[in-house]
Amino acid sequence: MNQTIKQLEYGESFIDRHIGPSIEERQKMLEVVGAKSLDELTRLIVPADIQLPHPPATGDAQTEHQALAELKAIAGQNQRYKSYIGMGYSAVLMPPVIQRNLLENPGWYTAYTPYQPEVSQGRLEALLNFQQMTQDLTGLDLASASLLDEATAAAEAMAMAKRASKLKQANSFFVADDVHPQTIDVVKTRAETFGFNVIIGRTDQAANHADLFGILVQLTGTTGQLHDHSQLLNQLKQRGVITCMAADIMSLVLLESPASMGADVVFGSSQRFGVPMGYGGPHAAFFACKDEFKRSMPGRIIGVSKDAAGNTALRMAMQTREQHIRREKANSNICTSQVLLANIAGFYAVYHGPVGLKRIAQRIHRLTDILAVGLQKAGLKLRHDSWFDTLCIEVADKALVLTRALSFGVNLRSDLEGAVGISLDETTTVEDIQTLFDILIGDSKAIDIDKLDSQCIAHSNSIPPSLLRKTPILTHPVFNRYHSETEMMRYMHRLERKDLALNQAMIPLGSCTMKLNAAAEMIPITWPEFAELHPFCPPEQAAGYQILIAQLSQWLAQITGYDAVCMQPNSGAQGEYAGLLTIRRYHESRGQGSRHICLIPSSAHGTNPASAQMAGMTVVVVACDKQGNIDLSDLRTKAEQHSDELSCIMVTYPSTHGVYEETIREVCKIVHQFGGQVYLDGANMNAQVGITTPGYIGADVSHLNLHKTFSIPHGGGGPGMGPIGVKKHLAPFVPGHSVVHLEGVTTSLGAVSAAPFGSASILPISWMYIHMMGAEGLKMASQVAILNANYIARRLKDAYPILYSGQDGLVAHECILDIRPLKEECGITEMDIAKRLIDYGFHAPTMSFPVAGTLMVEPTESESKAELDRFIEAMLAIRHEIRRVQAGEWPLDDNPLVNAPHIQGELVHQWEHPYSRDLAVFPSQAVFQNKYWPTVKRLDDVYGDRNLFCSCVPMAEYE
Ligand SMILES: *Cc1c(COP(=O)(O)O)cnc(C)c1O
């Protein structure tokens, strides 16, 4: 690498830190693959007509310290005002023990979604805690393990209400007019494509509407009023209307559970349980419902089951509910959600416990009481006579009050007619209350806060007695044991040790791109300049974010060959939904609103058809040929057959089969010819960056998974970011936002996320990645990702057939190992191999996607040759073990494969297997040096689904 003298001063090139194999190793691997150089390998694999003449202009590579210094200066342009804006976002005190040991700990943030439960028991337990906390606070029987944000949870609740309601003719959903505005916005967007009628009005009018299948109310209104909705909800329930309630999580500590008021579905944001606002996200939404709705619930549920030895073990329940299996019949398109953030919120509850949480909530409420009484004494009028933490204060001269607030470094809620809003939080101090008096009254000298306080204690009825919580919360031992930092640190570490994350071994998951999440990329996300901003703060206070978002958008536009980028979607699947909505609106703008057919190849990821269905489209499947490529003649036939109604095609490139289809330009041409748009699923961008672009290929819109290609960690199943890139003609139609004006967007068009820029606070990760790699490094990353995949394919192909490949048997950045012939011959399955890999210290590759009975391996560019070799040797050793089964040396039902994984207990228990303990747990020298111990044996899926149990396990079960 040629470095300028300046770079040498600062330190080493980051490119060499990100890319696993050294130059010498790459040369050796190229020899195995049969190419002289990375460029030659690229030429052999990537169709000539899509190779870019020049790599995208994303600038020169920066060292870690250079990029950090530059980003720090950008962050410094954000202004840290104290925000009392509320609207579902609160300032927090993240417990440092959680920040250091979880948020900043790769053992937690680099883990993958817990599809392989045997290597995920730690985060499954943490998620079960989150579910238990949700159940306790909402009073409902069943909770999921997080959704993307409060507003999308509301849209999911509406869709679920429609599925669950027995009023099949009813088509209207009533939304109370004091639900948060961004929630209403997202609900309206979703309702439009489903063809639901949304009625927004006062709750006392709700029962007058005859056509309702569901209703949404908010427990504490957006301007702070507390509602006892019992009467209304029970009245509507008798009619069969499904009742949904949004609730503030902190208020639930003091308020009676929504279930006791008659809510069937309860959801909200868990942000204020320890997760910084981060200019809008990421935060986990909680979601709970009655047990009878369990089959129609969106998102993932963690359940308790048993392992092969009959011991208690956790897993994702009802995995077949997942969109990748149910496709357009899925309950929701949600895939990546917010696991890391749900875990933070769950641990916040564990750390504080019921007593600590009550103290926090009561303190917030007491300060609100003091503020309310003081303001009333000074002659100001409050709009409501009940509140938890939010006041709506009528002011004669709003502009004056807001200006005075700014002069004190304070943001108040400003979008209310003739009033300002103030929401307090756990960071609010007595001095802050004094400042608020100064702002609202003009002078606080006459106010004696202690006196106000004693008056409030004596007779506060700002929470009506009927609403006060009487039922206990968080009685499970887990919420009552770990309140000292030592205990808490050890509890989190104990869970972390049960799991396998990137800090232990490579995670070769096809389609998931588990690459390095570098420390320098992660450091900025906890800088207060990024973490503390409220998403609806005045835009001039977020100048740093604007620079960050503009630069990142520009780079991503270059990298994708598109003209504009929309940062709102907060997962890949949300990006698909946003992109399809954009296409829909584009057609409508041209008077072609009847175009509703979405062509999807049979090999597509399940989110594609699930999103198409959500966007109100009809899925028509296009066949693939024997090589796994799109069948062009079938495509042409279907595009022509539906030409008047053709909306778009959704294709993944390189295909989900791990091949650069030669005909991709032709695919785009055919669809365009019949008036359709091309949606290119960008999950596989790690095989395109710097080499080609979706725009260059001829697509119109794509989402990017920043949590795959652009180094945001998976967090054990989220967060993610799924921005969409679009060509110029689509740019005016991307999602807008009802609270924050977005430049260049037709604002009447609805939002897809609660926050205007989705999960803005993790964008620094991708900014750092792109900036440190530079144009040259990004291209090399793609090339080495391809080299690594081909190296593995070459070395494994005699042991396991490679299912699809292009010319010369070469693959793209991932390869599919076909296990079906082995299964046919001796009964060993892809599952057995996946579980046996755990004994060898590896996370399994992607199982049975996109083809049942296969394993899809994606090593990424970050894995060194040594690690690839360790994986290859494990796979070859396993193949040798299979041979011994084939030879009859071990019975089919008692061999190291079907019994895998093996746990520590087996070292001391009776041993009655025809193979040795040694082979079971230390199958290779590498394992001997760095053993990963799973804590449970193989999960019993059938038992778990038959006996669905999704709450914390009674402690007796552990002991
Ligand atoms: C990961 C993936 C998605 C979905 O992305 P999420 O961020 O998990 O919602 C869509 N398509 C493909 C091909 C993927 O691999």
Coordinates of N, CA and C and ligand atoms in Angstrom, one line a residue, residues 300 333-337 510-512 571-574 576 605 607-608 652 656 681 683-684 703 705 707-708 720-721 849, ligand 1:
R300 N -40.1 -12.2 16.5 CA -39.6 -13.5 17.1 C -40.1 -13.6 18.5
N333 N -42.9 -8.8 7.6 CA -41.6 -9.0 6.9 C -40.4 -8.9 7.8
I334 N -40.6 -8.7 9.1 CA -39.5 -8.4 10.0 C -38.5 -9.6 10.1
C335 N -37.3 -9.2 9.9 CA -36.2 -10.2 10.0 C -35.2 -9.7 11.1
T336 N -34.2 -8.9 10.7 CA -33.4 -8.2 11.7 C -34.3 -7.3 12.6
S337 N -34.2 -7.4 13.9 CA -34.9 -6.5 14.7 C -34.0 -5.8 15.6
G510 N -23.9 -17.6 5.2 CA -24.2 -17.1 3.8 C -25.3 -16.1 3.9
S511 N -25.2 -15.1 3.1 CA -26.2 -14.0 2.9 C -26.2 -13.0 4.1
C512 N -25.3 -13.3 5.1 CA -25.4 -12.4 6.3 C -24.1 -11.6 6.5
S571 N -34.1 -1.5 8.8 CA -33.6 -2.9 8.6 C -33.7 -3.1 7.1
G572 N -33.1 -4.2 6.7 CA -33.1 -4.6 5.3 C -34.6 -4.7 4.8
A573 N -35.4 -5.5 5.6 CA -36.7 -5.7 5.2 C -37.5 -4.4 5.1
Q574 N -37.3 -3.5 6.0 CA -37.9 -2.2 6.0 C -37.5 -1.4 4.7
E576 N -36.8 -2.9 1.9 CA -37.6 -3.5 0.8 C -39.0 -2.8 0.7
H605 N -35.0 -14.4 -1.1 CA -35.1 -14.4 0.4 C -36.6 -14.1 0.8
T607 N -38.0 -12.4 2.9 CA -38.5 -11.0 3.1 C -39.0 -10.4 1.9
N608 N -38.5 -10.8 0.7 CA -39.0 -10.2 -0.6 C -40.5 -10.3 -0.8
T652 N -32.1 -10.5 -6.4 CA -30.9 -10.4 -5.6 C -29.7 -10.6 -6.5
T656 N -29.1 -15.3 -4.8 CA -29.0 -16.0 -3.5 C -28.2 -17.3 -3.6
D681 N -32.3 -6.4 -4.5 CA -32.0 -6.6 -3.1 C -30.5 -6.5 -2.9
A683 N -28.6 -7.1 -0.3 CA -28.0 -7.9 0.8 C -26.6 -8.5 0.4
N684 N -26.5 -8.7 -0.9 CA -25.2 -9.3 -1.4 C -24.3 -8.2 -2.0
H703 N -32.1 -1.7 -1.5 CA -31.8 -1.4 -0.1 C -30.4 -1.9 0.2
N705 N -27.9 -3.4 3.3 CA -27.9 -3.8 4.7 C -26.6 -3.3 5.3
H707 N -25.8 -3.4 8.1 CA -25.3 -4.3 9.1 C -24.8 -5.6 8.5
K708 N -24.7 -5.6 7.2 CA -24.0 -6.7 6.5 C -22.8 -6.1 5.8
G720 N -30.1 -2.9 12.9 CA -29.6 -2.9 11.5 C -30.0 -1.5 10.9
M721 N -29.6 -1.3 9.7 CA -30.0 -0.1 8.9 C -30.2 -0.6 7.5
F849 N -31.1 -22.5 3.4 CA -31.4 -21.3 2.6 C -30.3 -21.1 1.6
Ligands
LIG1 C1 -30.6 -10.3 5.2 C2 -31.4 -10.3 4.0 C3 -32.5 -9.5 3.9 C4 -33.2 -8.9 5.1 O1 -32.5 -8.0 5.8 P1 -32.9 -7.6 7.3 O2 -32.0 -6.5 7.6 O3 -32.6 -8.8 8.1 O4 -34.3 -7.3 7.4 C5 -33.2 -9.5 2.7 N1 -32.7 -10.1 1.6 C6 -31.6 -10.9 1.7 C7 -31.1 -11.6 0.5 C8 -30.9 -11.0 2.9 O5 -29.8 -11.8 3.0

